[in-house]
CSV table of N, CA and C in Angstrom, one decimal:
chain,number,residue,atom,x,y,z
D,618,MET,N,16.1,31.9,180.4
D,618,MET,CA,15.8,33.0,179.4
D,618,MET,C,16.2,34.3,179.9
D,619,ALA,N,16.4,34.5,181.2
D,619,ALA,CA,16.7,35.8,181.8
D,619,ALA,C,18.1,36.3,181.3
D,620,VAL,N,19.0,35.4,180.9
D,620,VAL,CA,20.3,35.9,180.3
D,620,VAL,C,20.1,36.6,179.0
D,621,PHE,N,19.0,36.4,178.3
D,621,PHE,CA,18.7,37.0,177.1
D,621,PHE,C,18.6,38.6,177.2
D,622,ARG,N,18.2,39.0,178.4
D,622,ARG,CA,18.0,40.5,178.6
D,622,ARG,C,19.1,41.3,178.1
D,623,TRP,N,20.3,40.9,178.5
D,623,TRP,CA,21.5,41.7,178.2
D,623,TRP,C,21.7,41.8,176.7
D,624,PHE,N,21.5,40.7,176.0
D,624,PHE,CA,21.8,40.7,174.6
D,624,PHE,C,20.7,41.4,173.8
D,625,LEU,N,19.5,41.3,174.3
D,625,LEU,CA,18.4,42.0,173.6
D,625,LEU,C,18.5,43.5,173.9
D,626,PHE,N,18.9,43.9,175.1
D,626,PHE,CA,19.1,45.3,175.4
D,626,PHE,C,20.2,46.0,174.6
D,627,ARG,N,21.2,45.2,174.3
D,627,ARG,CA,22.3,45.8,173.5
D,627,ARG,C,22.1,45.7,172.0
D,628,ASN,N,21.1,45.0,171.6
D,628,ASN,CA,20.8,44.9,170.1
D,628,ASN,C,20.2,46.2,169.6
D,629,LYS,N,20.9,46.9,168.7
D,629,LYS,CA,20.5,48.2,168.2
D,629,LYS,C,19.3,48.0,167.2
D,630,LYS,N,19.1,46.8,166.7
D,630,LYS,CA,18.0,46.6,165.8
D,630,LYS,C,16.6,46.6,166.5
D,631,ILE,N,16.6,46.3,167.8
D,631,ILE,CA,15.4,46.1,168.6
D,631,ILE,C,15.0,47.4,169.2
D,632,GLN,N,13.7,47.8,169.0
D,632,GLN,CA,13.2,49.0,169.6
D,632,GLN,C,12.6,48.7,171.0
D,633,PHE,N,11.9,47.6,171.1
D,633,PHE,CA,11.2,47.2,172.3
D,633,PHE,C,11.2,45.7,172.4
D,634,TYR,N,11.3,45.2,173.6
D,634,TYR,CA,11.2,43.7,173.8
D,634,TYR,C,10.6,43.4,175.2
D,635,LYS,N,10.0,42.3,175.3
D,635,LYS,CA,9.5,41.7,176.5
D,635,LYS,C,9.8,40.2,176.5
D,636,LEU,N,10.3,39.7,177.6
D,636,LEU,CA,10.5,38.3,177.8
D,636,LEU,C,9.3,37.8,178.7
D,637,MET,N,8.6,36.8,178.2
D,637,MET,CA,7.4,36.4,179.0
D,637,MET,C,7.3,34.9,179.1
D,638,GLY,N,6.6,34.5,180.1
D,638,GLY,CA,6.3,33.1,180.3
D,638,GLY,C,5.0,32.7,179.7
D,639,CYS,N,4.6,31.5,179.6
D,639,CYS,CA,3.4,31.0,179.0
D,639,CYS,C,2.6,30.2,179.9
D,640,GLY,N,1.3,30.3,179.8
D,640,GLY,CA,0.4,29.4,180.5
D,640,GLY,C,0.2,28.1,179.7
D,641,LYS,N,-0.4,27.2,180.4
D,641,LYS,CA,-0.6,25.9,179.7
D,641,LYS,C,-1.9,25.9,178.9
D,642,ASN,N,-2.0,25.0,178.0
D,642,ASN,CA,-3.2,24.7,177.2
D,642,ASN,C,-3.7,25.9,176.4
D,643,GLY,N,-2.8,26.8,175.9
D,643,GLY,CA,-3.2,27.8,175.0
D,643,GLY,C,-3.9,29.0,175.7
D,644,THR,N,-3.9,29.1,177.0
D,644,THR,CA,-4.5,30.2,177.7
D,644,THR,C,-3.8,30.5,179.0
D,645,PHE,N,-4.3,31.3,179.8
D,645,PHE,CA,-3.7,31.6,181.1
D,645,PHE,C,-3.9,30.3,182.0
D,646,ASP,N,-3.0,30.1,182.8
D,646,ASP,CA,-3.1,29.0,183.8
D,646,ASP,C,-2.4,29.4,185.0
D,647,ILE,N,-2.9,29.1,186.2
D,647,ILE,CA,-2.3,29.5,187.4
D,647,ILE,C,-0.9,28.8,187.6
D,648,ARG,N,-0.8,27.7,186.8
D,648,ARG,CA,0.5,27.0,186.8
D,648,ARG,C,1.2,27.3,185.5
D,649,PRO,N,2.3,28.0,185.5
D,649,PRO,CA,3.0,28.3,184.2
D,649,PRO,C,3.5,27.0,183.5
D,650,ASP,N,3.7,27.1,182.2
D,650,ASP,CA,4.3,26.0,181.4
D,650,ASP,C,5.8,26.3,181.4
D,651,MET,N,6.6,25.6,182.1
D,651,MET,CA,8.0,25.9,182.3
D,651,MET,C,8.8,25.5,181.1
D,652,GLN,N,8.2,24.9,180.1
D,652,GLN,CA,8.9,24.5,178.8
D,652,GLN,C,8.5,25.4,177.7
D,653,GLN,N,7.8,26.5,177.9
D,653,GLN,CA,7.4,27.4,176.8
D,653,GLN,C,7.6,28.9,177.3
D,654,TRP,N,8.2,29.7,176.4
D,654,TRP,CA,8.4,31.1,176.7
D,654,TRP,C,8.1,31.9,175.5
D,655,ALA,N,7.9,33.2,175.7
D,655,ALA,CA,7.6,34.1,174.5
D,655,ALA,C,8.6,35.3,174.6
D,656,ILE,N,9.0,35.7,173.4
D,656,ILE,CA,9.8,36.9,173.3
D,656,ILE,C,9.0,37.8,172.3
D,657,LEU,N,8.6,39.0,172.8
D,657,LEU,CA,8.0,40.0,171.9
D,657,LEU,C,9.0,41.0,171.6
D,658,ILE,N,9.2,41.3,170.3
D,658,ILE,CA,10.2,42.2,169.8
D,658,ILE,C,9.5,43.1,168.8
D,659,THR,N,9.8,44.4,168.9
D,659,THR,CA,9.5,45.3,167.8
D,659,THR,C,10.7,45.9,167.2
D,660,THR,N,10.8,46.0,165.9
D,660,THR,CA,11.9,46.5,165.2
D,660,THR,C,11.4,47.1,163.9
D,661,ASN,N,12.1,48.0,163.3
D,661,ASN,CA,11.7,48.5,162.0
D,661,ASN,C,12.6,47.9,160.9
D,662,GLN,N,13.4,46.9,161.2
D,662,GLN,CA,14.2,46.1,160.3
D,662,GLN,C,13.4,45.0,159.7
D,663,PRO,N,13.6,44.8,158.4
D,663,PRO,CA,12.8,43.6,157.8
D,663,PRO,C,13.3,42.3,158.4
D,664,PHE,N,12.4,41.4,158.6
D,664,PHE,CA,12.8,40.1,159.2
D,664,PHE,C,13.4,39.2,158.1
D,665,THR,N,14.6,38.7,158.3
D,665,THR,CA,15.3,37.8,157.4
D,665,THR,C,15.5,36.5,158.0
D,666,SER,N,15.8,36.5,159.3
D,666,SER,CA,16.0,35.2,160.1
D,666,SER,C,16.1,35.5,161.5
D,667,ASN,N,15.9,34.4,162.3
D,667,ASN,CA,16.0,34.5,163.8
D,667,ASN,C,17.4,35.0,164.2
D,668,HIS,N,18.4,34.4,163.5
D,668,HIS,CA,19.8,34.7,163.8
D,668,HIS,C,20.1,36.2,163.5
D,669,ALA,N,19.5,36.8,162.4
D,669,ALA,CA,19.8,38.2,162.2
D,669,ALA,C,19.1,39.1,163.2
D,670,LEU,N,17.9,38.7,163.7
D,670,LEU,CA,17.2,39.5,164.7
D,670,LEU,C,17.8,39.3,166.1
D,671,TYR,N,17.9,38.1,166.6
D,671,TYR,CA,18.3,37.9,167.9
D,671,TYR,C,19.8,37.9,168.2
D,672,GLY,N,20.6,37.6,167.2
D,672,GLY,CA,22.0,37.6,167.4
D,672,GLY,C,22.6,36.2,167.6
D,673,LYS,N,23.9,36.1,167.6
D,673,LYS,CA,24.6,34.8,167.7
D,673,LYS,C,24.4,34.1,169.0
D,674,PHE,N,24.5,34.8,170.2
D,674,PHE,CA,24.4,34.2,171.5
D,674,PHE,C,23.0,33.5,171.6
D,675,ILE,N,21.9,34.2,171.4
D,675,ILE,CA,20.6,33.7,171.6
D,675,ILE,C,20.3,32.5,170.7
D,676,THR,N,20.6,32.7,169.4
D,676,THR,CA,20.3,31.6,168.5
D,676,THR,C,21.2,30.3,168.8
D,677,ASN,N,22.4,30.5,169.2
D,677,ASN,CA,23.3,29.4,169.6
D,677,ASN,C,22.7,28.7,170.8
D,678,TRP,N,22.2,29.5,171.7
D,678,TRP,CA,21.6,29.0,173.0
D,678,TRP,C,20.4,28.0,172.6
D,679,TRP,N,19.6,28.5,171.7
D,679,TRP,CA,18.5,27.6,171.3
D,679,TRP,C,18.9,26.4,170.6
D,680,LYS,N,20.0,26.5,169.8
D,680,LYS,CA,20.5,25.3,169.1
D,680,LYS,C,21.1,24.3,170.1
D,681,ARG,N,21.9,24.8,171.1
D,681,ARG,CA,22.5,24.0,172.1
D,681,ARG,C,21.5,23.2,172.9
D,682,PHE,N,20.4,23.8,173.2
D,682,PHE,CA,19.4,23.1,174.0
D,682,PHE,C,18.2,22.6,173.2
D,683,HIS,N,18.4,22.5,171.9
D,683,HIS,CA,17.5,21.8,171.0
D,683,HIS,C,16.1,22.4,171.2
D,684,CYS,N,16.0,23.7,171.2
D,684,CYS,CA,14.7,24.4,171.4
D,684,CYS,C,13.9,24.4,170.1
D,685,GLU,N,12.6,24.2,170.2
D,685,GLU,CA,11.7,24.3,169.1
D,685,GLU,C,11.3,25.8,169.0
D,686,LEU,N,11.4,26.4,167.9
D,686,LEU,CA,11.1,27.8,167.7
D,686,LEU,C,9.8,27.9,166.8
D,687,PHE,N,9.0,28.9,167.2
D,687,PHE,CA,7.8,29.3,166.4
D,687,PHE,C,7.8,30.8,166.4
D,688,THR,N,8.2,31.3,165.2
D,688,THR,CA,8.3,32.7,165.0
D,688,THR,C,7.1,33.2,164.2
D,689,VAL,N,6.5,34.3,164.7
D,689,VAL,CA,5.4,34.9,164.0
D,689,VAL,C,5.8,36.4,163.7
D,690,VAL,N,5.8,36.7,162.5
D,690,VAL,CA,6.2,38.1,162.1
D,690,VAL,C,4.9,38.8,161.7
D,691,LEU,N,4.6,39.9,162.4
D,691,LEU,CA,3.4,40.6,162.2
D,691,LEU,C,3.6,42.1,161.9
D,692,GLN,N,2.7,42.7,161.2
D,692,GLN,CA,2.7,44.1,160.9
D,692,GLN,C,1.6,44.8,161.7
D,693,PRO,N,1.9,45.6,162.7
D,693,PRO,CA,0.8,46.3,163.5
D,693,PRO,C,-0.1,47.2,162.6
D,694,THR,N,-1.4,47.1,162.9
D,694,THR,CA,-2.3,48.0,162.1
D,694,THR,C,-3.1,48.9,163.0
D,695,GLU,N,-3.3,48.5,164.2
D,695,GLU,CA,-4.0,49.4,165.1
D,695,GLU,C,-3.7,49.1,166.6
D,696,GLY,N,-3.9,50.1,167.4
D,696,GLY,CA,-3.6,49.9,168.9
D,696,GLY,C,-3.8,51.1,169.7
D,697,HIS,N,-3.8,51.0,171.0
D,697,HIS,CA,-3.8,52.1,171.8
D,697,HIS,C,-3.2,51.7,173.2
D,698,GLY,N,-2.8,52.7,173.9
D,698,GLY,CA,-2.3,52.5,175.2
D,698,GLY,C,-0.7,52.4,175.2
D,699,LEU,N,-0.2,52.4,176.4
D,699,LEU,CA,1.3,52.3,176.5
D,699,LEU,C,1.6,51.1,177.3
D,700,TRP,N,2.9,50.6,177.0
D,700,TRP,CA,3.4,49.5,177.7
D,700,TRP,C,4.7,49.9,178.4
D,701,ASP,N,4.7,50.0,179.7
D,701,ASP,CA,5.9,50.5,180.4
D,701,ASP,C,6.2,51.9,179.9
D,702,GLY,N,5.2,52.7,179.7
D,702,GLY,CA,5.3,54.1,179.3
D,702,GLY,C,5.7,54.3,177.8
D,703,LYS,N,5.7,53.2,177.0
D,703,LYS,CA,6.1,53.3,175.6
D,703,LYS,C,5.0,52.8,174.7
D,704,ALA,N,5.0,53.3,173.5
D,704,ALA,CA,4.1,52.8,172.5
D,704,ALA,C,4.9,51.9,171.6
D,705,PRO,N,5.0,50.6,172.0
D,705,PRO,CA,5.9,49.7,171.3
D,705,PRO,C,5.6,49.4,169.8
D,706,PHE,N,4.4,49.7,169.4
D,706,PHE,CA,4.1,49.4,168.0
D,706,PHE,C,4.0,50.7,167.2
D,707,GLY,N,4.4,51.8,167.8
D,707,GLY,CA,4.3,53.1,167.1
D,707,GLY,C,3.0,53.8,167.3
D,708,ASN,N,2.8,54.9,166.6
D,708,ASN,CA,1.6,55.7,166.7
D,708,ASN,C,0.6,55.1,165.7
D,709,LEU,N,-0.4,54.3,166.2
D,709,LEU,CA,-1.3,53.6,165.4
D,709,LEU,C,-2.7,54.1,165.6
D,710,PRO,N,-3.6,54.0,164.6
D,710,PRO,CA,-5.0,54.3,164.9
D,710,PRO,C,-5.7,53.4,165.8
D,711,LYS,N,-6.7,53.8,166.5
D,711,LYS,CA,-7.4,52.9,167.4
D,711,LYS,C,-8.3,51.9,166.7
D,712,GLN,N,-8.7,52.3,165.5
D,712,GLN,CA,-9.5,51.3,164.7
D,712,GLN,C,-9.0,51.5,163.2
D,713,SER,N,-9.0,50.3,162.5
D,713,SER,CA,-8.6,50.3,161.1
D,713,SER,C,-9.6,49.5,160.3
D,714,ASP,N,-9.5,49.5,159.0
D,714,ASP,CA,-10.4,48.7,158.2
D,714,ASP,C,-9.6,47.4,157.7
D,715,THR,N,-8.7,46.9,158.5
D,715,THR,CA,-7.9,45.7,158.1
D,715,THR,C,-8.8,44.5,158.0
D,716,GLU,N,-8.6,43.8,156.9
D,716,GLU,CA,-9.3,42.5,156.7
D,716,GLU,C,-8.4,41.4,156.6
D,717,GLY,N,-8.8,40.2,156.7
D,717,GLY,CA,-8.0,39.0,156.5
D,717,GLY,C,-7.5,38.5,157.9
D,718,LEU,N,-6.5,37.7,157.9
D,718,LEU,CA,-6.0,37.1,159.1
D,718,LEU,C,-5.4,38.2,160.0
D,719,ILE,N,-5.7,38.2,161.3
D,719,ILE,CA,-5.2,39.1,162.2
D,719,ILE,C,-4.8,38.4,163.5
D,720,ALA,N,-3.9,39.0,164.2
D,720,ALA,CA,-3.5,38.5,165.6
D,720,ALA,C,-3.9,39.6,166.5
D,721,VAL,N,-4.4,39.3,167.7
D,721,VAL,CA,-4.8,40.2,168.7
D,721,VAL,C,-3.9,40.0,169.9
D,722,LEU,N,-3.3,41.1,170.4
D,722,LEU,CA,-2.6,41.1,171.6
D,722,LEU,C,-3.2,42.1,172.6
D,723,THR,N,-3.7,41.5,173.7
D,723,THR,CA,-4.3,42.4,174.7
D,723,THR,C,-3.4,42.3,175.9
D,724,ARG,N,-3.2,43.4,176.6
D,724,ARG,CA,-2.3,43.4,177.8
D,724,ARG,C,-3.0,44.2,178.9
D,725,ALA,N,-2.9,43.7,180.1
D,725,ALA,CA,-3.4,44.4,181.3
D,725,ALA,C,-2.6,44.0,182.5
D,726,THR,N,-2.6,45.0,183.4
D,726,THR,CA,-2.0,44.7,184.7
D,726,THR,C,-3.2,44.5,185.6
D,727,ILE,N,-3.2,43.4,186.3
D,727,ILE,CA,-4.4,43.1,187.2
D,727,ILE,C,-4.1,43.6,188.6
D,728,ARG,N,-5.1,44.4,189.1
D,728,ARG,CA,-4.9,44.9,190.4
D,728,ARG,C,-4.9,43.7,191.4
D,729,PRO,N,-4.1,43.8,192.4
D,729,PRO,CA,-4.1,42.7,193.4
D,729,PRO,C,-5.4,42.4,194.0
D,730,THR,N,-6.3,43.4,194.2
D,730,THR,CA,-7.6,43.1,194.7
D,730,THR,C,-8.5,42.4,193.8
D,731,LYS,N,-8.2,42.3,192.5
D,731,LYS,CA,-9.0,41.7,191.4
D,731,LYS,C,-8.4,40.3,191.0
D,732,LEU,N,-7.2,40.0,191.5
D,732,LEU,CA,-6.6,38.7,191.1
D,732,LEU,C,-7.5,37.5,191.2
D,733,ARG,N,-8.1,37.4,192.4
D,733,ARG,CA,-9.0,36.2,192.6
D,733,ARG,C,-10.1,36.1,191.5
D,734,ALA,N,-10.7,37.2,191.3
D,734,ALA,CA,-11.8,37.2,190.3
D,734,ALA,C,-11.3,36.9,188.9
D,735,PHE,N,-10.1,37.5,188.6
D,735,PHE,CA,-9.5,37.2,187.3
D,735,PHE,C,-9.3,35.7,187.1
D,736,TRP,N,-8.6,35.1,188.1
D,736,TRP,CA,-8.3,33.7,187.9
D,736,TRP,C,-9.5,32.8,188.0
D,737,GLN,N,-10.5,33.2,188.6
D,737,GLN,CA,-11.8,32.4,188.7
D,737,GLN,C,-12.5,32.4,187.3
D,738,ASN,N,-12.3,33.4,186.5
D,738,ASN,CA,-13.0,33.6,185.3
D,738,ASN,C,-12.2,33.3,184.0
D,739,VAL,N,-11.0,32.9,184.2
D,739,VAL,CA,-10.1,32.7,183.0
D,739,VAL,C,-10.7,31.6,182.1
D,740,GLN,N,-11.1,30.5,182.6
D,740,GLN,CA,-11.6,29.4,181.7
D,740,GLN,C,-12.9,29.8,181.0
D,741,SER,N,-13.8,30.4,181.7
D,741,SER,CA,-15.1,30.8,181.1
D,741,SER,C,-14.9,31.9,180.1
D,742,ALA,N,-13.9,32.7,180.3
D,742,ALA,CA,-13.7,33.8,179.3
D,742,ALA,C,-12.9,33.2,178.1
D,743,ALA,N,-12.1,32.3,178.3
D,743,ALA,CA,-11.2,31.7,177.2
D,743,ALA,C,-12.0,30.7,176.3
D,744,ALA,N,-13.0,30.0,176.9
D,744,ALA,CA,-13.7,28.9,176.2
D,744,ALA,C,-14.3,29.3,174.9
D,745,PRO,N,-14.9,30.5,174.8
D,745,PRO,CA,-15.6,30.8,173.5
D,745,PRO,C,-14.6,31.0,172.4
D,746,LEU,N,-13.3,31.3,172.7
D,746,LEU,CA,-12.3,31.5,171.6
D,746,LEU,C,-12.2,30.2,170.8
D,747,GLN,N,-12.2,29.1,171.4
D,747,GLN,CA,-12.1,27.8,170.6
D,747,GLN,C,-13.0,27.6,169.5
D,748,ASN,N,-14.2,28.2,169.6
D,748,ASN,CA,-15.3,28.0,168.6
D,748,ASN,C,-15.5,29.3,167.8
D,749,ALA,N,-14.7,30.3,168.0
D,749,ALA,CA,-14.8,31.5,167.2
D,749,ALA,C,-14.5,31.3,165.7
D,750,GLU,N,-15.3,31.9,164.8
D,750,GLU,CA,-15.0,31.7,163.4
D,750,GLU,C,-13.6,32.3,163.1
D,751,GLY,N,-12.8,31.5,162.3
D,751,GLY,CA,-11.5,31.8,161.9
D,751,GLY,C,-10.4,31.7,162.9
D,752,PHE,N,-10.8,31.2,164.1
D,752,PHE,CA,-9.8,31.0,165.2
D,752,PHE,C,-8.7,30.0,164.8
D,753,ILE,N,-7.5,30.3,165.0
D,753,ILE,CA,-6.4,29.4,164.7
D,753,ILE,C,-5.7,28.9,166.0
D,754,MET,N,-5.3,29.8,166.8
D,754,MET,CA,-4.6,29.4,168.1
D,754,MET,C,-4.6,30.6,169.1
D,755,SER,N,-4.4,30.3,170.3
D,755,SER,CA,-4.1,31.3,171.4
D,755,SER,C,-3.0,30.8,172.3
D,756,VAL,N,-2.4,31.8,172.9
D,756,VAL,CA,-1.3,31.5,173.8
D,756,VAL,C,-1.4,32.5,174.9
D,757,GLY,N,-1.5,32.1,176.1
D,757,GLY,CA,-1.5,32.9,177.3
D,757,GLY,C,-0.1,33.2,177.7
D,758,ILE,N,0.3,34.5,177.6
D,758,ILE,CA,1.6,34.9,178.0
D,758,ILE,C,1.6,36.0,179.0
D,759,GLY,N,2.7,36.1,179.8
D,759,GLY,CA,2.7,37.1,180.8
D,759,GLY,C,4.1,37.5,181.2
D,760,GLU,N,4.3,38.8,181.5
D,760,GLU,CA,5.6,39.3,181.8
D,760,GLU,C,5.9,39.2,183.3
D,761,VAL,N,4.9,39.3,184.1
D,761,VAL,CA,5.1,39.0,185.6
D,761,VAL,C,4.0,38.0,185.9
D,762,PRO,N,4.4,36.8,186.3
D,762,PRO,CA,3.5,35.7,186.6
D,762,PRO,C,2.3,36.2,187.5
D,763,TRP,N,1.1,35.8,187.0
D,763,TRP,CA,-0.1,36.0,187.8
D,763,TRP,C,-0.7,37.4,187.8
D,764,ILE,N,0.1,38.4,187.4
D,764,ILE,CA,-0.3,39.8,187.5
D,764,ILE,C,-0.4,40.6,186.2
D,765,LYS,N,0.6,40.5,185.4
D,765,LYS,CA,0.6,41.2,184.1
D,765,LYS,C,0.4,40.2,183.0
D,766,GLN,N,-0.7,40.3,182.3
D,766,GLN,CA,-1.2,39.3,181.4
D,766,GLN,C,-1.5,39.7,180.0
D,767,PRO,N,-0.6,39.6,179.0
D,767,PRO,CA,-1.1,39.8,177.7
D,767,PRO,C,-1.7,38.4,177.2
D,768,LEU,N,-2.6,38.5,176.3
D,768,LEU,CA,-3.1,37.2,175.7
D,768,LEU,C,-3.0,37.4,174.2
D,769,ALA,N,-2.2,36.5,173.6
D,769,ALA,CA,-2.1,36.6,172.1
D,769,ALA,C,-3.0,35.6,171.5
D,770,ALA,N,-3.9,36.0,170.6
D,770,ALA,CA,-4.8,35.1,169.9
D,770,ALA,C,-4.7,35.4,168.5
D,771,LYS,N,-4.7,34.4,167.7
D,771,LYS,CA,-4.6,34.5,166.2
D,771,LYS,C,-5.8,33.8,165.6
């Protein structure tokens, strides 16, 4: 997936992107799932297809290696903080009155002195998600294994 960086960087439709690995079993895992990856992209172009967004090289790569794709198109409604010094979802309110289905993306960089405590508490923190009202799925994703950990829950 690292070869995608060049093509995503050159794509003028993309405002922000991150290539990330995934944990096993829908959450973080000290052992990454080497068969599952995530690409987060922000763009102000309407989504029409994966080919239109990612370009010929990346979509042909997925076809050649018979990759299964799961694309989720979301409209950001609230947020705060920066990611690598950027506001990837634009200038959003910290709270909104959005109702209905939502996806939540939380991102944090874990201090090296807190890594052990983080990994010891992953399972107990993630377990209540499974029984939360309206819960559909979760995916543990990270841009730097074991240290920078967004968690996408829908």
